[in-house]
Amino acid sequence: MNKFLPILIILVFISVSIGSYLIFFRNIEEAVEEKIVPVIKMTAIIQTNFGDIKIELFADDAPKTVENFIKLAKEGFYDGIRFHRVIQRFMIQAGCPFSRDIALKDRWGTGGPGWIFEDEIHEDNHNVVGTISMANAGPNTNGSQFFINLADNNFLDNRHTVFGRVIEGMEVVNAIGKVETGPGDRPVEDVIIESIKVDKK
């Protein structure tokens, strides 16, 4: 019996070790599974009289900006607002509530929602073709106005918060970018946001 004792001890040790090993890795698996969070993709469709523009929103990089944009969109703030500033090969700009009224044309580009909030500059986001960024009057003066880049405007990277990019309808953006303009870079032909619909997937 004594000669089998060492073997028995070794077998018990191996059994305990394997059991501990399996429990250890099962716990790791469970911990990893608990940490896996499904990615929520947020998009918005800007419906205009020129066609639809679908935007992917960068909620992780610019959470306050995206939250503000969604709030205004859901409240109908952007409905009926014009793209009041268009500069070919540069950008198209909208979001001023005064642009609904022709009589207030001199004030187009000066309006907002009634509040301002800080910039959210992210080193991985750049003002390249198709990105959407906040227009402002200086640092930390974001409100409701935004622009879509028609070119790579990297000189704007440290001054304007990039909060999304066009994923469908870039041909609509380019068409708007080619409209005839008058004084103040205002389109001669009305370019109107009919509504903005937000979706989470």
JSON list of C-alpha atoms in Angstrom, two decimals, residues 7-183:
[
{"chain": "A", "resi": 7, "resn": "ILE", "atom": "CA", "xyz": [1.46, 7.77, -6.97]},
{"chain": "A", "resi": 8, "resn": "LEU", "atom": "CA", "xyz": [-1.89, 8.42, -5.32]},
{"chain": "A", "resi": 9, "resn": "ILE", "atom": "CA", "xyz": [-0.67, 11.77, -3.99]},
{"chain": "A", "resi": 10, "resn": "ILE", "atom": "CA", "xyz": [0.60, 12.76, -7.44]},
{"chain": "A", "resi": 11, "resn": "LEU", "atom": "CA", "xyz": [-2.73, 11.82, -9.05]},
{"chain": "A", "resi": 12, "resn": "VAL", "atom": "CA", "xyz": [-4.65, 13.83, -6.46]},
{"chain": "A", "resi": 13, "resn": "PHE", "atom": "CA", "xyz": [-2.31, 16.81, -7.00]},
{"chain": "A", "resi": 14, "resn": "ILE", "atom": "CA", "xyz": [-2.75, 16.63, -10.78]},
{"chain": "A", "resi": 15, "resn": "SER", "atom": "CA", "xyz": [-6.52, 16.36, -10.41]},
{"chain": "A", "resi": 16, "resn": "VAL", "atom": "CA", "xyz": [-6.65, 19.37, -8.08]},
{"chain": "A", "resi": 17, "resn": "SER", "atom": "CA", "xyz": [-4.31, 21.35, -10.35]},
{"chain": "A", "resi": 18, "resn": "ILE", "atom": "CA", "xyz": [-6.38, 20.63, -13.46]},
{"chain": "A", "resi": 19, "resn": "GLY", "atom": "CA", "xyz": [-9.56, 21.50, -11.59]},
{"chain": "A", "resi": 20, "resn": "SER", "atom": "CA", "xyz": [-8.08, 24.80, -10.40]},
{"chain": "A", "resi": 21, "resn": "TYR", "atom": "CA", "xyz": [-6.78, 25.50, -13.93]},
{"chain": "A", "resi": 22, "resn": "LEU", "atom": "CA", "xyz": [-10.24, 24.95, -15.45]},
{"chain": "A", "resi": 23, "resn": "ILE", "atom": "CA", "xyz": [-11.96, 27.07, -12.79]},
{"chain": "A", "resi": 24, "resn": "PHE", "atom": "CA", "xyz": [-9.38, 29.85, -13.30]},
{"chain": "A", "resi": 25, "resn": "PHE", "atom": "CA", "xyz": [-9.92, 30.02, -17.06]},
{"chain": "A", "resi": 26, "resn": "ARG", "atom": "CA", "xyz": [-13.69, 29.64, -16.73]},
{"chain": "A", "resi": 27, "resn": "ASN", "atom": "CA", "xyz": [-13.65, 32.68, -14.46]},
{"chain": "A", "resi": 28, "resn": "ILE", "atom": "CA", "xyz": [-11.58, 34.59, -17.01]},
{"chain": "A", "resi": 29, "resn": "GLU", "atom": "CA", "xyz": [-14.02, 33.63, -19.78]},
{"chain": "A", "resi": 30, "resn": "GLU", "atom": "CA", "xyz": [-16.97, 34.80, -17.69]},
{"chain": "A", "resi": 31, "resn": "ALA", "atom": "CA", "xyz": [-15.20, 38.07, -16.87]},
{"chain": "A", "resi": 32, "resn": "VAL", "atom": "CA", "xyz": [-14.44, 38.70, -20.55]},
{"chain": "A", "resi": 33, "resn": "GLU", "atom": "CA", "xyz": [-18.04, 37.92, -21.54]},
{"chain": "A", "resi": 34, "resn": "GLU", "atom": "CA", "xyz": [-19.31, 40.36, -18.92]},
{"chain": "A", "resi": 35, "resn": "LYS", "atom": "CA", "xyz": [-17.09, 43.12, -20.31]},
{"chain": "A", "resi": 36, "resn": "ILE", "atom": "CA", "xyz": [-18.26, 42.70, -23.91]},
{"chain": "A", "resi": 37, "resn": "VAL", "atom": "CA", "xyz": [-20.60, 45.61, -24.61]},
{"chain": "A", "resi": 38, "resn": "PRO", "atom": "CA", "xyz": [-22.49, 45.67, -27.92]},
{"chain": "A", "resi": 39, "resn": "VAL", "atom": "CA", "xyz": [-21.48, 48.59, -30.13]},
{"chain": "A", "resi": 40, "resn": "ILE", "atom": "CA", "xyz": [-24.36, 50.97, -30.76]},
{"chain": "A", "resi": 41, "resn": "LYS", "atom": "CA", "xyz": [-24.08, 52.71, -34.11]},
{"chain": "A", "resi": 42, "resn": "MET", "atom": "CA", "xyz": [-25.83, 56.06, -34.21]},
{"chain": "A", "resi": 43, "resn": "THR", "atom": "CA", "xyz": [-26.88, 57.59, -37.51]},
{"chain": "A", "resi": 44, "resn": "ALA", "atom": "CA", "xyz": [-28.92, 60.55, -38.68]},
{"chain": "A", "resi": 45, "resn": "ILE", "atom": "CA", "xyz": [-30.61, 61.22, -42.00]},
{"chain": "A", "resi": 46, "resn": "ILE", "atom": "CA", "xyz": [-30.68, 64.86, -43.05]},
{"chain": "A", "resi": 47, "resn": "GLN", "atom": "CA", "xyz": [-33.63, 65.11, -45.41]},
{"chain": "A", "resi": 48, "resn": "THR", "atom": "CA", "xyz": [-33.30, 68.08, -47.78]},
{"chain": "A", "resi": 49, "resn": "ASN", "atom": "CA", "xyz": [-35.07, 69.31, -50.89]},
{"chain": "A", "resi": 50, "resn": "PHE", "atom": "CA", "xyz": [-31.97, 68.12, -52.80]},
{"chain": "A", "resi": 51, "resn": "GLY", "atom": "CA", "xyz": [-32.10, 64.59, -51.37]},
{"chain": "A", "resi": 52, "resn": "ASP", "atom": "CA", "xyz": [-31.10, 62.65, -48.26]},
{"chain": "A", "resi": 53, "resn": "ILE", "atom": "CA", "xyz": [-27.73, 62.72, -46.50]},
{"chain": "A", "resi": 54, "resn": "LYS", "atom": "CA", "xyz": [-27.01, 59.90, -44.06]},
{"chain": "A", "resi": 55, "resn": "ILE", "atom": "CA", "xyz": [-24.54, 60.66, -41.28]},
{"chain": "A", "resi": 56, "resn": "GLU", "atom": "CA", "xyz": [-22.71, 58.34, -38.90]},
{"chain": "A", "resi": 57, "resn": "LEU", "atom": "CA", "xyz": [-22.43, 60.13, -35.54]},
{"chain": "A", "resi": 58, "resn": "PHE", "atom": "CA", "xyz": [-19.25, 59.89, -33.44]},
{"chain": "A", "resi": 59, "resn": "ALA", "atom": "CA", "xyz": [-20.94, 59.51, -30.06]},
{"chain": "A", "resi": 60, "resn": "ASP", "atom": "CA", "xyz": [-17.79, 58.10, -28.41]},
{"chain": "A", "resi": 61, "resn": "ASP", "atom": "CA", "xyz": [-15.48, 60.91, -29.49]},
{"chain": "A", "resi": 62, "resn": "ALA", "atom": "CA", "xyz": [-17.91, 63.82, -29.20]},
{"chain": "A", "resi": 63, "resn": "PRO", "atom": "CA", "xyz": [-20.69, 62.74, -26.78]},
{"chain": "A", "resi": 64, "resn": "LYS", "atom": "CA", "xyz": [-21.92, 66.22, -25.80]},
{"chain": "A", "resi": 65, "resn": "THR", "atom": "CA", "xyz": [-21.95, 67.40, -29.41]},
{"chain": "A", "resi": 66, "resn": "VAL", "atom": "CA", "xyz": [-23.87, 64.35, -30.60]},
{"chain": "A", "resi": 67, "resn": "GLU", "atom": "CA", "xyz": [-26.29, 64.59, -27.68]},
{"chain": "A", "resi": 68, "resn": "ASN", "atom": "CA", "xyz": [-26.95, 68.25, -28.52]},
{"chain": "A", "resi": 69, "resn": "PHE", "atom": "CA", "xyz": [-27.43, 67.48, -32.23]},
{"chain": "A", "resi": 70, "resn": "ILE", "atom": "CA", "xyz": [-29.86, 64.63, -31.46]},
{"chain": "A", "resi": 71, "resn": "LYS", "atom": "CA", "xyz": [-31.83, 66.77, -28.99]},
{"chain": "A", "resi": 72, "resn": "LEU", "atom": "CA", "xyz": [-32.27, 69.56, -31.53]},
{"chain": "A", "resi": 73, "resn": "ALA", "atom": "CA", "xyz": [-33.14, 67.12, -34.32]},
{"chain": "A", "resi": 74, "resn": "LYS", "atom": "CA", "xyz": [-35.79, 65.34, -32.24]},
{"chain": "A", "resi": 75, "resn": "GLU", "atom": "CA", "xyz": [-37.32, 68.67, -31.20]},
{"chain": "A", "resi": 76, "resn": "GLY", "atom": "CA", "xyz": [-37.64, 69.69, -34.86]},
{"chain": "A", "resi": 77, "resn": "PHE", "atom": "CA", "xyz": [-35.22, 72.59, -34.42]},
{"chain": "A", "resi": 78, "resn": "TYR", "atom": "CA", "xyz": [-33.62, 72.00, -37.82]},
{"chain": "A", "resi": 79, "resn": "ASP", "atom": "CA", "xyz": [-36.89, 71.56, -39.74]},
{"chain": "A", "resi": 80, "resn": "GLY", "atom": "CA", "xyz": [-37.22, 74.26, -42.40]},
{"chain": "A", "resi": 81, "resn": "ILE", "atom": "CA", "xyz": [-33.73, 75.66, -41.85]},
{"chain": "A", "resi": 82, "resn": "ARG", "atom": "CA", "xyz": [-31.68, 76.56, -44.92]},
{"chain": "A", "resi": 83, "resn": "PHE", "atom": "CA", "xyz": [-28.10, 75.80, -45.82]},
{"chain": "A", "resi": 84, "resn": "HIS", "atom": "CA", "xyz": [-27.28, 79.49, -45.56]},
{"chain": "A", "resi": 85, "resn": "ARG", "atom": "CA", "xyz": [-23.60, 79.37, -46.52]},
{"chain": "A", "resi": 86, "resn": "VAL", "atom": "CA", "xyz": [-22.03, 77.43, -49.38]},
{"chain": "A", "resi": 87, "resn": "ILE", "atom": "CA", "xyz": [-18.43, 77.73, -50.54]},
{"chain": "A", "resi": 88, "resn": "GLN", "atom": "CA", "xyz": [-17.43, 75.49, -53.43]},
{"chain": "A", "resi": 89, "resn": "ARG", "atom": "CA", "xyz": [-14.58, 73.07, -52.73]},
{"chain": "A", "resi": 90, "resn": "PHE", "atom": "CA", "xyz": [-14.72, 74.08, -49.04]},
{"chain": "A", "resi": 91, "resn": "MET", "atom": "CA", "xyz": [-17.94, 73.37, -47.12]},
{"chain": "A", "resi": 92, "resn": "ILE", "atom": "CA", "xyz": [-21.73, 73.74, -46.82]},
{"chain": "A", "resi": 93, "resn": "GLN", "atom": "CA", "xyz": [-23.16, 75.21, -43.60]},
{"chain": "A", "resi": 94, "resn": "ALA", "atom": "CA", "xyz": [-26.56, 75.11, -41.90]},
{"chain": "A", "resi": 95, "resn": "GLY", "atom": "CA", "xyz": [-28.19, 75.25, -38.47]},
{"chain": "A", "resi": 96, "resn": "CYS", "atom": "CA", "xyz": [-29.10, 78.93, -38.04]},
{"chain": "A", "resi": 97, "resn": "PRO", "atom": "CA", "xyz": [-32.78, 79.32, -37.04]},
{"chain": "A", "resi": 98, "resn": "PHE", "atom": "CA", "xyz": [-32.94, 82.80, -38.60]},
{"chain": "A", "resi": 99, "resn": "SER", "atom": "CA", "xyz": [-32.45, 81.20, -42.03]},
{"chain": "A", "resi": 100, "resn": "ARG", "atom": "CA", "xyz": [-36.11, 80.14, -42.07]},
{"chain": "A", "resi": 101, "resn": "ASP", "atom": "CA", "xyz": [-37.09, 83.76, -42.64]},
{"chain": "A", "resi": 102, "resn": "ILE", "atom": "CA", "xyz": [-36.10, 85.64, -45.81]},
{"chain": "A", "resi": 103, "resn": "ALA", "atom": "CA", "xyz": [-36.76, 88.91, -43.99]},
{"chain": "A", "resi": 104, "resn": "LEU", "atom": "CA", "xyz": [-33.94, 88.04, -41.58]},
{"chain": "A", "resi": 105, "resn": "LYS", "atom": "CA", "xyz": [-31.39, 87.32, -44.30]},
{"chain": "A", "resi": 106, "resn": "ASP", "atom": "CA", "xyz": [-28.93, 89.81, -42.83]},
{"chain": "A", "resi": 107, "resn": "ARG", "atom": "CA", "xyz": [-28.88, 87.73, -39.63]},
{"chain": "A", "resi": 108, "resn": "TRP", "atom": "CA", "xyz": [-28.40, 84.34, -41.27]},
{"chain": "A", "resi": 109, "resn": "GLY", "atom": "CA", "xyz": [-25.45, 82.61, -39.68]},
{"chain": "A", "resi": 110, "resn": "THR", "atom": "CA", "xyz": [-25.74, 84.43, -36.33]},
{"chain": "A", "resi": 111, "resn": "GLY", "atom": "CA", "xyz": [-28.46, 82.37, -34.63]},
{"chain": "A", "resi": 112, "resn": "GLY", "atom": "CA", "xyz": [-28.37, 79.40, -32.30]},
{"chain": "A", "resi": 113, "resn": "PRO", "atom": "CA", "xyz": [-30.44, 77.35, -29.86]},
{"chain": "A", "resi": 114, "resn": "GLY", "atom": "CA", "xyz": [-30.07, 79.74, -26.92]},
{"chain": "A", "resi": 115, "resn": "TRP", "atom": "CA", "xyz": [-27.04, 78.08, -25.32]},
{"chain": "A", "resi": 116, "resn": "ILE", "atom": "CA", "xyz": [-23.43, 77.24, -26.08]},
{"chain": "A", "resi": 117, "resn": "PHE", "atom": "CA", "xyz": [-21.16, 74.37, -25.04]},
{"chain": "A", "resi": 118, "resn": "GLU", "atom": "CA", "xyz": [-17.49, 73.45, -25.12]},
{"chain": "A", "resi": 119, "resn": "ASP", "atom": "CA", "xyz": [-15.44, 71.96, -27.94]},
{"chain": "A", "resi": 120, "resn": "GLU", "atom": "CA", "xyz": [-14.72, 68.22, -28.11]},
{"chain": "A", "resi": 121, "resn": "ILE", "atom": "CA", "xyz": [-11.56, 68.08, -30.19]},
{"chain": "A", "resi": 122, "resn": "HIS", "atom": "CA", "xyz": [-10.37, 64.49, -30.74]},
{"chain": "A", "resi": 123, "resn": "GLU", "atom": "CA", "xyz": [-6.95, 63.75, -32.18]},
{"chain": "A", "resi": 124, "resn": "ASP", "atom": "CA", "xyz": [-8.24, 60.89, -34.34]},
{"chain": "A", "resi": 125, "resn": "ASN", "atom": "CA", "xyz": [-10.95, 62.96, -36.05]},
{"chain": "A", "resi": 126, "resn": "HIS", "atom": "CA", "xyz": [-10.05, 65.31, -38.87]},
{"chain": "A", "resi": 127, "resn": "ASN", "atom": "CA", "xyz": [-11.93, 67.74, -41.11]},
{"chain": "A", "resi": 128, "resn": "VAL", "atom": "CA", "xyz": [-11.66, 65.66, -44.26]},
{"chain": "A", "resi": 129, "resn": "VAL", "atom": "CA", "xyz": [-14.09, 65.29, -47.15]},
{"chain": "A", "resi": 130, "resn": "GLY", "atom": "CA", "xyz": [-17.52, 64.20, -45.94]},
{"chain": "A", "resi": 131, "resn": "THR", "atom": "CA", "xyz": [-17.06, 64.87, -42.24]},
{"chain": "A", "resi": 132, "resn": "ILE", "atom": "CA", "xyz": [-19.57, 66.99, -40.33]},
{"chain": "A", "resi": 133, "resn": "SER", "atom": "CA", "xyz": [-18.28, 69.53, -37.81]},
{"chain": "A", "resi": 134, "resn": "MET", "atom": "CA", "xyz": [-19.59, 72.25, -35.53]},
{"chain": "A", "resi": 135, "resn": "ALA", "atom": "CA", "xyz": [-19.47, 75.84, -36.73]},
{"chain": "A", "resi": 136, "resn": "ASN", "atom": "CA", "xyz": [-18.61, 78.35, -34.02]},
{"chain": "A", "resi": 137, "resn": "ALA", "atom": "CA", "xyz": [-17.67, 81.92, -33.20]},
{"chain": "A", "resi": 138, "resn": "GLY", "atom": "CA", "xyz": [-14.50, 80.92, -31.38]},
{"chain": "A", "resi": 139, "resn": "PRO", "atom": "CA", "xyz": [-13.40, 78.37, -28.78]},
{"chain": "A", "resi": 140, "resn": "ASN", "atom": "CA", "xyz": [-16.22, 76.70, -26.82]},
{"chain": "A", "resi": 141, "resn": "THR", "atom": "CA", "xyz": [-19.08, 78.53, -28.57]},
{"chain": "A", "resi": 142, "resn": "ASN", "atom": "CA", "xyz": [-20.87, 75.57, -30.17]},
{"chain": "A", "resi": 143, "resn": "GLY", "atom": "CA", "xyz": [-24.64, 75.79, -30.52]},
{"chain": "A", "resi": 144, "resn": "SER", "atom": "CA", "xyz": [-26.66, 74.43, -33.45]},
{"chain": "A", "resi": 145, "resn": "GLN", "atom": "CA", "xyz": [-24.75, 75.38, -36.59]},
{"chain": "A", "resi": 146, "resn": "PHE", "atom": "CA", "xyz": [-22.72, 72.76, -38.42]},
{"chain": "A", "resi": 147, "resn": "PHE", "atom": "CA", "xyz": [-20.95, 72.28, -41.72]},
{"chain": "A", "resi": 148, "resn": "ILE", "atom": "CA", "xyz": [-20.06, 69.38, -44.00]},
{"chain": "A", "resi": 149, "resn": "ASN", "atom": "CA", "xyz": [-16.58, 69.44, -45.52]},
{"chain": "A", "resi": 150, "resn": "LEU", "atom": "CA", "xyz": [-16.30, 69.39, -49.30]},
{"chain": "A", "resi": 151, "resn": "ALA", "atom": "CA", "xyz": [-12.50, 69.12, -49.13]},
{"chain": "A", "resi": 152, "resn": "ASP", "atom": "CA", "xyz": [-9.76, 68.07, -46.73]},
{"chain": "A", "resi": 153, "resn": "ASN", "atom": "CA", "xyz": [-9.75, 71.10, -44.44]},
{"chain": "A", "resi": 154, "resn": "ASN", "atom": "CA", "xyz": [-7.21, 69.92, -41.88]},
{"chain": "A", "resi": 155, "resn": "PHE", "atom": "CA", "xyz": [-6.39, 73.49, -40.83]},
{"chain": "A", "resi": 156, "resn": "LEU", "atom": "CA", "xyz": [-9.76, 73.41, -39.01]},
{"chain": "A", "resi": 157, "resn": "ASP", "atom": "CA", "xyz": [-8.93, 70.33, -36.91]},
{"chain": "A", "resi": 158, "resn": "ASN", "atom": "CA", "xyz": [-8.03, 72.13, -33.68]},
{"chain": "A", "resi": 159, "resn": "ARG", "atom": "CA", "xyz": [-10.81, 74.70, -34.00]},
{"chain": "A", "resi": 160, "resn": "HIS", "atom": "CA", "xyz": [-13.95, 72.76, -34.91]},
{"chain": "A", "resi": 161, "resn": "THR", "atom": "CA", "xyz": [-15.42, 69.62, -33.34]},
{"chain": "A", "resi": 162, "resn": "VAL", "atom": "CA", "xyz": [-15.80, 66.76, -35.82]},
{"chain": "A", "resi": 163, "resn": "PHE", "atom": "CA", "xyz": [-18.83, 64.72, -34.75]},
{"chain": "A", "resi": 164, "resn": "GLY", "atom": "CA", "xyz": [-19.73, 62.55, -37.72]},
{"chain": "A", "resi": 165, "resn": "ARG", "atom": "CA", "xyz": [-19.24, 61.63, -41.35]},
{"chain": "A", "resi": 166, "resn": "VAL", "atom": "CA", "xyz": [-21.40, 61.14, -44.42]},
{"chain": "A", "resi": 167, "resn": "ILE", "atom": "CA", "xyz": [-21.93, 57.44, -45.16]},
{"chain": "A", "resi": 168, "resn": "GLU", "atom": "CA", "xyz": [-24.63, 57.85, -47.83]},
{"chain": "A", "resi": 169, "resn": "GLY", "atom": "CA", "xyz": [-25.68, 60.75, -50.02]},
{"chain": "A", "resi": 170, "resn": "MET", "atom": "CA", "xyz": [-22.33, 62.41, -50.67]},
{"chain": "A", "resi": 171, "resn": "GLU", "atom": "CA", "xyz": [-23.63, 63.15, -54.16]},
{"chain": "A", "resi": 172, "resn": "VAL", "atom": "CA", "xyz": [-26.32, 65.30, -52.51]},
{"chain": "A", "resi": 173, "resn": "VAL", "atom": "CA", "xyz": [-23.67, 67.14, -50.50]},
{"chain": "A", "resi": 174, "resn": "ASN", "atom": "CA", "xyz": [-21.65, 67.77, -53.67]},
{"chain": "A", "resi": 175, "resn": "ALA", "atom": "CA", "xyz": [-24.75, 68.98, -55.53]},
{"chain": "A", "resi": 176, "resn": "ILE", "atom": "CA", "xyz": [-25.47, 71.48, -52.76]},
{"chain": "A", "resi": 177, "resn": "GLY", "atom": "CA", "xyz": [-21.81, 72.50, -52.86]},
{"chain": "A", "resi": 178, "resn": "LYS", "atom": "CA", "xyz": [-22.16, 73.50, -56.52]},
{"chain": "A", "resi": 179, "resn": "VAL", "atom": "CA", "xyz": [-25.22, 75.76, -56.26]},
{"chain": "A", "resi": 180, "resn": "GLU", "atom": "CA", "xyz": [-24.95, 79.36, -57.39]},
{"chain": "A", "resi": 181, "resn": "THR", "atom": "CA", "xyz": [-24.32, 81.76, -54.52]},
{"chain": "A", "resi": 182, "resn": "GLY", "atom": "CA", "xyz": [-24.67, 85.48, -53.93]},
{"chain": "A", "resi": 183, "resn": "PRO", "atom": "CA", "xyz": [-23.47, 87.92, -51.26]}
]
